[in-house]
Amino acid sequence: MRREVKNIAIIGAGFSGLYASILLAKAGHRVTVFEKNDRIGGRARVYQEKGFTFDMGPSWYWMPELIDQLFEEIGENRSEYFKLIRLNPSYRVFWEDDFSDIPADRDELVALFEGYEQGGGEKLKRFLNDAKSKYEIAIPEYLEKPGLKLNEVVNFKVLKESFKLDVFKSVDKDVRNRFSSPKSIGLLNFPVLFLGEMPSRIPSLYTLMNYADMGLGTWYPEGGMGKLPEALHKVAQKFGVEFKLNASVDAFNCEAGEIQTISVNGKNLTFDAVVASADYNFVEQNLVPKKFRRYSSQYWDTRSLAPSSLIFYLGIDKKLENLEHHNLFFDEDLVAHGKEIYENPNWPKRPLFYTCMPSKTDRTVAPEGMENIFILIPIAPNIEDTEELREKYFNIVMNRLEERTGQKIRDHIIYKRSYCIEDFKNDYNAYKGNAYGLANTLKQTANLKPKITSKLDNLFYCGQLTVPGPGVPPALMSGKLVANHLIESYEGII
Ligand SMILES: Cc1cc2nc3c(=O)[nH]c(=O)nc-3n(C[C@H](O)[C@H](O)[C@H](O)COP(=O)(O)OP(=O)(O)OC[C@H]3O[C@@H](n4cnc5c(N)ncnc54)[C@H](O)[C@@H]3O)c2cc1C
């Protein structure tokens, strides 16, 4: 039986919860967001210390048009909330002996690939054209479908275009069939590394990420990535969404196939429906009574997770040379590190790492004459996490950073914080301390992801462990998918 929902609880104030809250409130529902932490943003939280402003999670702003479109769908103009800057170079890649700056300009990019191998420029043009076609077909087919019915993915259009989507060929195979230089191969394999599998196991469909990277560009919101959750928070408040911070949802009290009350910091509250944007596994395995769980603990244990991360947030009391806004240290073997994440989960012997220095672009994120840096090593989820291990890896990356950029950095650190698996678990209830949710393997794509609906009539899920997957634009889309599902079902459309 359908009824009109008046009172909806959302668990979690990350991107998916924020966007869902806006759509539901805009449709006339009364929405309350419960967030266990003391601020909004989820994995994209921001904190200030000693004059530095640190974005805790995402730093790559990709697919700006898609995000602008999501603002338009809620009747807002993104540019009224923050300004976007296109980074040029998009990023710097440190190879074993030298480095490449990846230019924003297409002709310069083509020339760079021509320098890597004869004919590389033309090969890149063809590769990016194919990646663009995949992007254009797949974004509406996979990002915008709730994953509830088979005919969402097996439809005429997808079948007709399936040869272009390259679902059964791997990214690595596709790239290696076309390019021979290790630099071209490394660069084109890079964006999928964060999707949670070796490029040899991710369907070539995901070379659409190369189009997002090299075709659509890398952008930065003036003031930091935190401007995006801040803007969504403002919009949500404008629509009357109520936010409860330091409010942990600890239990669901269920009867007659529905959640009757949710327990928030030990107090029982009644809602017509609950949208869980918190880590799906945590909600399902801890808050939902056993008989109403759709998935078993064994199901969860056999899912492939995207990597976790060891992160350092550093404040440096001088200006640094030879670093761009985004810097990838690909000066070690990418395949060897990948195996230590996905095949034999262990701390990497020779890690690749990433350094973000937003103070290169944005003077507001560090005091005058100083730098703000964020270092990230992708690691396997759920491996041992101790202070000693963090410190060991801090020394490894500092040695490489100092050597490759030719300057002393360690002596100039005036603020340092590390963040790793145990923090992901404590702060976000993250399953196995995951950073980016479920891997985007073929077996975990679209309808094969954990469902947005549940065995409880009034419980729904969104966020990076369900459709469409991890990343800022997909997390926003996930909030949209679940909100639209609720709105349509209450209006009797589905
Ligand atoms: C280090 C890092 C770097 C990243 N880099 C990028 C990038 O550069 N570009 C990109 O596009 N994506 C990036 N991502 C991925 C992207 O940030 C995430 O996919 C996205 O933010 C997830 O949003 P979400 O709403 O699904 O979940 P979350 O942001 O995790 O939100 C869920 C919220 O639920 C709350 N919660 C949990 N349990 C409870 C409870 N019991 N009661 C109340 N609240 C609860 C949590 O505190 C959290 O705030 C990165 C992620 C990380 C961690």
XYZ file of C-alpha atoms and ligand atoms in Angstrom:
547
model
C 0.000 0.000 0.000
C 1.336 3.424 -0.885
C 0.992 6.475 1.268
C 2.352 9.976 1.220
C 5.488 10.372 3.281
C 5.708 13.437 5.419
C 8.591 12.690 7.683
C 11.876 11.271 6.303
C 15.111 10.566 8.167
C 18.399 10.525 6.286
C 21.409 8.893 7.902
C 24.628 10.654 6.937
C 25.512 14.100 5.568
C 27.909 13.081 2.769
C 27.222 13.933 -0.879
C 24.561 11.258 -1.376
C 22.660 12.153 1.807
C 22.877 15.893 1.115
C 21.581 15.602 -2.444
C 18.807 13.163 -1.471
C 17.736 15.527 1.336
C 17.380 18.427 -1.104
C 15.265 16.531 -3.640
C 13.000 15.075 -0.963
C 12.508 18.430 0.763
C 11.926 20.106 -2.603
C 9.182 17.526 -3.272
C 7.432 18.691 -0.114
C 8.598 16.194 2.481
C 9.846 16.983 5.968
C 13.480 15.857 6.076
C 15.901 15.457 8.976
C 19.535 14.491 8.394
C 21.370 12.698 11.217
C 25.152 12.857 11.010
C 27.363 11.105 13.574
C 30.271 13.534 13.089
C 30.369 17.170 14.180
C 30.223 18.548 10.634
C 28.655 17.887 7.246
C 30.428 16.573 4.134
C 31.095 12.944 5.059
C 34.319 11.823 3.420
C 34.550 15.323 1.913
C 34.679 17.039 5.334
C 36.909 20.058 5.831
C 38.884 21.045 8.915
C 41.057 23.976 9.899
C 44.211 23.819 11.962
C 47.012 26.399 12.500
C 45.697 28.574 9.680
C 45.531 25.708 7.156
C 42.268 24.481 5.610
C 42.336 20.787 4.778
C 39.942 18.945 2.484
C 39.868 15.526 4.112
C 38.874 13.425 1.095
C 38.226 14.237 -2.566
C 40.585 16.607 -4.339
C 39.914 15.852 -8.050
C 36.871 17.770 -9.290
C 35.866 15.921 -12.448
C 32.744 16.040 -14.657
C 31.931 19.687 -13.855
C 29.023 19.802 -16.324
C 27.324 16.879 -14.655
C 27.620 18.588 -11.263
C 26.319 21.871 -12.738
C 23.379 19.958 -14.176
C 22.611 18.503 -10.740
C 22.514 22.050 -9.355
C 20.135 23.047 -12.171
C 17.857 20.121 -11.327
C 17.362 21.574 -7.846
C 16.731 25.031 -9.289
C 20.154 26.409 -8.355
C 23.119 27.874 -10.173
C 26.415 26.400 -9.030
C 28.348 29.550 -9.966
C 26.429 31.509 -7.317
C 27.991 29.264 -4.670
C 31.572 28.900 -5.870
C 33.818 29.594 -8.831
C 35.497 26.762 -10.723
C 39.053 27.043 -12.016
C 40.383 24.694 -14.696
C 43.837 23.496 -13.645
C 46.661 23.723 -16.147
C 48.615 21.528 -16.075
C 45.890 19.156 -15.006
C 48.522 17.256 -13.035
C 52.198 16.342 -12.928
C 53.412 12.756 -13.171
C 56.807 11.823 -11.762
C 58.336 8.920 -13.692
C 61.463 7.038 -12.686
C 63.839 9.622 -14.179
C 61.797 12.642 -15.206
C 58.285 14.038 -15.076
C 55.453 15.042 -17.431
C 53.002 17.883 -16.999
C 49.636 16.882 -18.433
C 48.395 19.943 -20.317
C 44.766 21.060 -20.309
C 45.037 22.031 -23.970
C 44.140 19.198 -26.376
C 46.797 20.000 -29.010
C 49.543 20.131 -26.372
C 48.305 16.818 -24.984
C 48.435 15.251 -28.441
C 52.013 16.563 -28.845
C 52.971 15.078 -25.464
C 51.792 11.612 -26.557
C 53.545 12.029 -29.912
C 56.739 12.614 -27.890
C 56.186 9.351 -25.981
C 55.909 7.226 -29.141
C 55.726 7.698 -32.887
C 52.108 8.184 -33.943
C 51.120 8.530 -30.261
C 49.261 11.793 -30.940
C 46.934 10.235 -33.518
C 46.467 7.143 -31.358
C 45.477 9.359 -28.440
C 42.923 11.238 -30.568
C 41.282 7.939 -31.591
C 41.432 6.580 -28.045
C 39.794 9.701 -26.596
C 37.105 9.707 -29.290
C 36.202 6.122 -28.354
C 36.307 7.018 -24.642
C 33.962 9.948 -25.381
C 31.441 7.622 -27.082
C 31.538 5.310 -24.065
C 31.047 8.292 -21.751
C 28.066 9.531 -23.731
C 26.369 6.127 -23.865
C 27.256 4.917 -20.396
C 26.590 7.999 -18.261
C 22.803 7.964 -18.830
C 22.670 4.151 -18.965
C 24.630 3.408 -15.793
C 24.812 6.576 -13.686
C 21.160 7.427 -13.971
C 19.512 4.037 -13.413
C 18.459 2.769 -9.973
C 19.583 -0.816 -10.689
C 16.235 -2.365 -9.797
C 15.160 -3.962 -13.085
C 17.130 -5.983 -15.607
C 15.705 -4.099 -18.573
C 17.406 -0.935 -17.299
C 20.761 -2.275 -18.526
C 19.719 -4.880 -21.075
C 17.852 -2.613 -23.429
C 17.924 -2.055 -27.147
C 20.179 0.986 -27.038
C 22.823 -0.688 -24.880
C 22.721 -3.861 -26.991
C 23.005 -1.837 -30.169
C 25.939 0.134 -28.837
C 27.510 -2.714 -26.854
C 30.390 -3.187 -29.274
C 31.385 0.411 -28.571
C 31.208 -0.077 -24.801
C 33.926 -2.767 -24.705
C 32.442 -4.415 -21.645
C 34.377 -7.646 -22.077
C 37.809 -6.226 -22.894
C 39.946 -4.857 -20.032
C 41.214 -1.281 -19.833
C 44.791 -2.551 -19.785
C 44.276 -4.724 -22.871
C 42.620 -1.905 -24.758
C 45.425 0.509 -23.839
C 48.230 -1.966 -24.606
C 46.658 -2.918 -27.952
C 46.927 0.698 -29.006
C 50.013 2.119 -27.242
C 53.532 0.825 -26.667
C 55.283 3.463 -24.546
C 55.259 2.731 -20.779
C 54.371 6.396 -20.166
C 51.290 6.359 -22.415
C 50.212 3.059 -20.867
C 50.784 4.307 -17.284
C 48.896 7.551 -17.896
C 45.884 5.913 -19.520
C 45.694 3.166 -16.903
C 45.868 5.651 -14.014
C 42.265 6.899 -13.632
C 40.835 3.409 -13.212
C 43.230 2.510 -10.404
C 40.853 4.197 -7.994
C 37.934 2.127 -9.263
C 39.128 -0.766 -7.186
C 40.783 -3.306 -9.429
C 43.821 -3.794 -11.582
C 43.430 -2.131 -15.008
C 43.705 -5.680 -16.380
C 40.415 -6.563 -14.646
C 38.346 -3.410 -15.149
C 36.147 -3.437 -18.276
C 37.353 -1.079 -20.957
C 34.000 0.655 -20.649
C 35.708 2.575 -17.853
C 38.133 4.248 -20.242
C 35.267 6.749 -20.166
C 37.247 7.986 -17.141
C 40.066 8.936 -19.526
C 37.616 11.145 -21.338
C 36.550 12.666 -18.005
C 40.245 13.225 -17.222
C 41.743 14.375 -20.525
C 38.628 15.482 -22.399
C 36.607 17.293 -19.733
C 39.524 18.356 -17.538
C 40.502 18.686 -13.905
C 38.857 21.574 -12.049
C 39.138 23.154 -8.627
C 36.502 25.058 -6.639
C 37.977 28.325 -5.385
C 38.203 27.967 -1.600
C 38.603 24.185 -1.753
C 36.638 21.023 -2.498
C 34.660 21.655 0.684
C 32.795 24.404 -1.198
C 30.666 21.713 -2.853
C 29.230 20.104 0.314
C 28.972 23.594 1.845
C 26.846 24.753 -1.117
C 24.600 21.687 -0.939
C 24.190 22.209 2.812
C 23.055 25.808 2.175
C 20.578 24.675 -0.489
C 19.228 21.935 1.800
C 18.697 24.441 4.609
C 16.948 26.758 2.149
C 14.469 23.949 1.439
C 13.929 23.457 5.190
C 16.035 20.330 5.788
C 16.958 20.011 9.452
C 20.479 18.844 10.322
C 21.348 17.031 13.556
C 25.111 16.775 14.033
C 26.864 14.515 16.561
C 23.774 12.371 16.049
C 24.601 8.703 15.628
C 21.824 6.370 14.501
C 22.388 3.319 16.717
C 19.425 0.992 16.050
C 16.259 0.405 14.028
C 13.215 -0.818 15.935
C 11.206 -2.846 13.439
C 7.771 -4.384 13.364
C 5.390 -5.521 10.620
C 8.109 -5.288 7.981
C 8.827 -1.616 8.656
C 11.087 0.557 10.757
C 8.848 1.903 13.517
C 11.458 4.062 15.236
C 15.144 4.805 14.866
C 17.336 5.206 17.899
C 19.526 8.326 17.773
C 22.083 8.608 20.570
C 19.789 6.267 22.533
C 16.541 8.222 21.928
C 13.729 6.638 19.849
C 12.304 8.804 17.037
C 9.497 8.039 14.600
C 9.730 8.540 10.815
C 7.721 7.373 7.836
C 10.819 6.426 5.862
C 14.556 6.162 6.384
C 17.235 6.767 3.756
C 20.582 5.304 4.789
C 23.431 7.119 3.081
C 25.917 5.861 5.687
C 28.105 2.873 4.794
C 25.640 0.271 3.442
C 27.324 -2.694 5.117
C 27.270 -1.020 8.543
C 23.567 -0.165 8.332
C 22.542 -3.564 6.958
C 24.640 -5.693 9.275
C 24.350 -3.609 12.447
C 21.101 -1.635 12.455
C 18.749 -3.924 10.504
C 17.504 -6.942 12.510
C 18.835 -10.200 11.049
C 15.545 -11.438 9.565
C 15.197 -8.263 7.482
C 18.720 -8.333 6.000
C 18.916 -8.941 2.270
C 22.637 -9.816 2.287
C 24.631 -12.194 4.476
C 27.967 -11.446 6.132
C 29.464 -13.917 3.638
C 28.036 -11.872 0.755
C 29.764 -8.797 2.126
C 32.994 -10.618 2.776
C 33.203 -11.700 -0.861
C 32.672 -8.202 -2.323
C 35.718 -6.534 -3.874
C 36.359 -3.217 -2.238
C 38.073 -0.225 -3.777
C 41.317 0.690 -1.969
C 41.614 2.288 1.420
C 44.276 4.958 1.962
C 47.007 6.173 4.243
C 46.789 9.966 4.216
C 48.964 12.725 5.661
C 47.710 16.298 6.068
C 50.722 18.603 6.360
C 51.275 22.306 6.988
C 54.654 23.527 5.646
C 56.171 26.821 6.816
C 57.732 27.768 3.462
C 56.901 27.731 -0.251
C 57.756 24.502 -2.076
C 59.342 24.169 -5.489
C 58.729 21.659 -8.268
C 55.241 20.556 -7.270
C 51.988 21.263 -9.106
C 48.491 21.255 -7.592
C 48.140 17.476 -8.303
C 51.226 15.257 -8.411
C 51.319 11.527 -9.088
C 54.446 9.650 -8.091
C 54.541 6.846 -10.648
C 58.241 6.296 -10.115
C 57.716 2.734 -8.870
C 56.094 -0.320 -10.466
C 52.336 0.273 -10.812
C 51.526 -3.419 -11.332
C 53.518 -4.525 -8.255
C 51.722 -1.968 -6.051
C 48.361 -2.909 -7.595
C 48.929 -6.569 -6.697
C 49.625 -5.600 -3.082
C 46.253 -3.857 -3.005
C 44.103 -6.348 -4.901
C 45.785 -9.756 -5.114
C 47.898 -10.220 -1.977
C 46.607 -7.508 0.340
C 49.575 -6.152 2.234
C 51.477 -2.947 2.839
C 53.192 -2.072 -0.469
C 56.951 -2.562 -0.602
C 57.464 0.318 -3.019
C 54.313 2.434 -2.955
C 53.064 4.782 -5.613
C 51.622 7.869 -4.001
C 49.775 11.088 -4.739
C 50.487 14.578 -3.416
C 47.980 17.408 -3.598
C 49.161 20.965 -2.971
C 46.027 23.124 -3.275
C 47.930 26.161 -1.927
C 49.600 26.292 -5.360
C 46.225 27.443 -6.770
C 44.437 28.846 -3.747
C 45.963 31.309 -1.281
C 43.098 30.848 1.201
C 44.049 27.301 2.243
C 47.433 28.113 3.842
C 48.908 31.114 5.686
C 50.964 33.572 3.601
C 54.272 32.080 2.439
C 53.287 28.521 3.432
C 51.975 25.374 1.733
C 49.176 22.962 2.450
C 49.885 19.405 1.312
C 47.953 16.173 1.356
C 49.726 12.889 0.638
C 47.802 9.718 -0.155
C 49.050 6.145 -0.533
C 46.375 3.749 -1.834
C 46.423 0.557 0.260
C 44.384 -2.624 0.627
C 41.368 -2.317 2.955
C 41.452 -3.995 6.372
C 45.207 -4.538 6.621
C 46.957 -3.820 9.933
C 47.051 -0.117 10.799
C 49.436 1.026 13.555
C 51.291 4.257 14.408
C 54.593 2.512 13.598
C 53.414 1.507 10.125
C 52.083 4.995 9.413
C 55.425 6.498 10.472
C 57.382 3.992 8.383
C 55.414 5.007 5.273
C 55.674 8.677 6.171
C 59.455 8.345 6.001
C 59.311 6.434 2.708
C 57.215 9.080 0.957
C 59.100 12.007 2.541
C 62.420 10.632 1.293
C 61.030 10.305 -2.227
C 59.273 13.677 -2.141
C 62.419 15.475 -0.962
C 64.649 13.671 -3.413
C 62.387 14.092 -6.447
C 61.594 17.759 -5.792
C 65.154 18.605 -4.649
C 64.364 20.346 -1.353
C 64.084 19.848 2.405
C 60.462 19.442 3.456
C 60.514 17.433 6.697
C 62.246 20.200 8.698
C 59.521 22.636 7.652
C 56.481 20.684 8.783
C 54.599 22.731 11.370
C 51.419 20.652 11.312
C 51.012 16.916 10.686
C 48.084 14.531 10.961
C 47.819 10.983 9.655
C 44.584 9.232 8.685
C 44.157 5.563 7.838
C 42.000 2.414 8.032
C 41.132 2.665 11.736
C 40.052 6.308 11.264
C 37.783 5.350 8.345
C 36.188 2.715 10.564
C 35.794 5.004 13.600
C 34.690 8.140 11.763
C 32.432 6.708 9.030
C 31.624 3.142 10.189
C 33.430 2.163 6.980
C 33.350 -1.554 6.164
C 36.925 -2.875 6.428
C 38.044 0.761 6.594
C 37.228 1.342 2.916
C 37.850 4.801 1.511
C 36.034 4.598 -1.842
C 33.355 1.925 -1.403
C 32.902 -1.062 -3.703
C 35.150 -1.752 -6.662
C 33.602 -1.151 -10.101
C 34.219 -4.630 -11.454
C 31.837 -6.107 -14.033
C 30.344 -8.362 -11.346
C 29.632 -5.317 -9.191
C 28.254 -2.927 -11.798
C 24.715 -1.511 -12.121
C 22.071 -4.095 -11.135
C 24.737 -6.291 -9.546
C 25.465 -3.774 -6.781
C 23.678 -3.884 -3.386
C 20.142 -2.602 -4.034
C 18.741 0.786 -3.020
C 15.601 -0.970 -1.717
C 15.509 -3.369 1.248
C 13.383 -6.039 2.893
C 11.956 -3.333 5.149
C 9.239 -1.410 3.300
C 10.396 1.983 4.497
C 14.206 1.614 4.388
C 16.208 2.738 1.346
C 19.925 3.034 0.688
C 22.193 5.405 -1.201
C 25.910 6.218 -1.196
C 29.101 4.863 -2.614
C 28.410 1.175 -1.837
C 25.286 1.075 -3.994
C 24.449 2.365 -7.495
C 26.115 3.942 -9.348
C 29.345 3.691 -7.268
C 32.202 5.666 -5.707
C 33.312 9.208 -6.556
C 31.769 12.634 -6.075
C 29.462 12.714 -9.159
C 28.273 9.098 -8.628
C 27.607 9.743 -4.911
C 25.455 12.766 -5.851
C 23.678 10.641 -8.472
C 23.060 7.974 -5.853
C 21.243 10.539 -3.698
C 19.210 11.521 -6.747
C 18.312 7.909 -7.610
C 17.045 7.067 -4.138
C 15.143 10.340 -3.716
C 13.440 9.927 -7.094
C 12.567 6.334 -6.262
C 10.822 7.474 -3.074
C 9.116 10.441 -4.712
C 7.834 8.351 -7.622
C 6.619 5.511 -5.445
C 4.777 7.867 -3.096
C 3.197 9.602 -6.046
C 2.132 6.196 -7.383
C 4.280 6.498 -10.523
C 6.050 3.145 -9.967
C 40.639 10.073 0.714
C 39.588 10.109 -0.343
C 39.853 10.731 -1.543
C 38.873 10.774 -2.540
N 39.158 11.435 -3.686
C 38.181 11.614 -4.602
C 38.382 12.510 -5.686
O 39.449 13.119 -5.804
N 37.365 12.685 -6.575
C 36.164 12.023 -6.444
O 35.268 12.209 -7.276
N 35.943 11.188 -5.394
C 36.907 10.992 -4.462
N 36.682 10.217 -3.366
C 35.411 9.479 -3.258
C 34.268 10.372 -2.757
O 34.751 11.274 -1.805
C 33.185 9.493 -2.132
O 32.783 8.500 -3.067
C 31.961 10.269 -1.678
O 32.344 11.405 -0.918
C 31.067 9.339 -0.851
O 29.898 10.007 -0.452
P 28.755 9.202 0.309
O 27.621 10.118 0.514
O 28.492 7.922 -0.364
O 29.399 8.738 1.721
P 30.083 9.523 2.921
O 30.744 10.753 2.470
O 30.919 8.544 3.648
O 28.831 9.939 3.851
C 28.243 9.041 4.738
C 28.042 9.752 6.066
O 27.326 8.878 6.954
C 27.793 9.145 8.283
N 27.434 8.022 9.159
C 27.970 6.782 9.188
N 27.342 6.036 10.134
C 26.406 6.827 10.707
C 25.444 6.627 11.755
N 25.313 5.451 12.366
N 24.645 7.666 12.113
C 24.753 8.891 11.491
N 25.648 9.119 10.496
C 26.452 8.099 10.099
C 29.289 9.291 8.097
O 29.864 9.966 9.185
C 29.336 10.110 6.791
O 29.352 11.482 7.074
C 37.616 10.160 -2.335
C 37.348 9.530 -1.113
C 38.319 9.509 -0.122
C 38.007 8.858 1.194
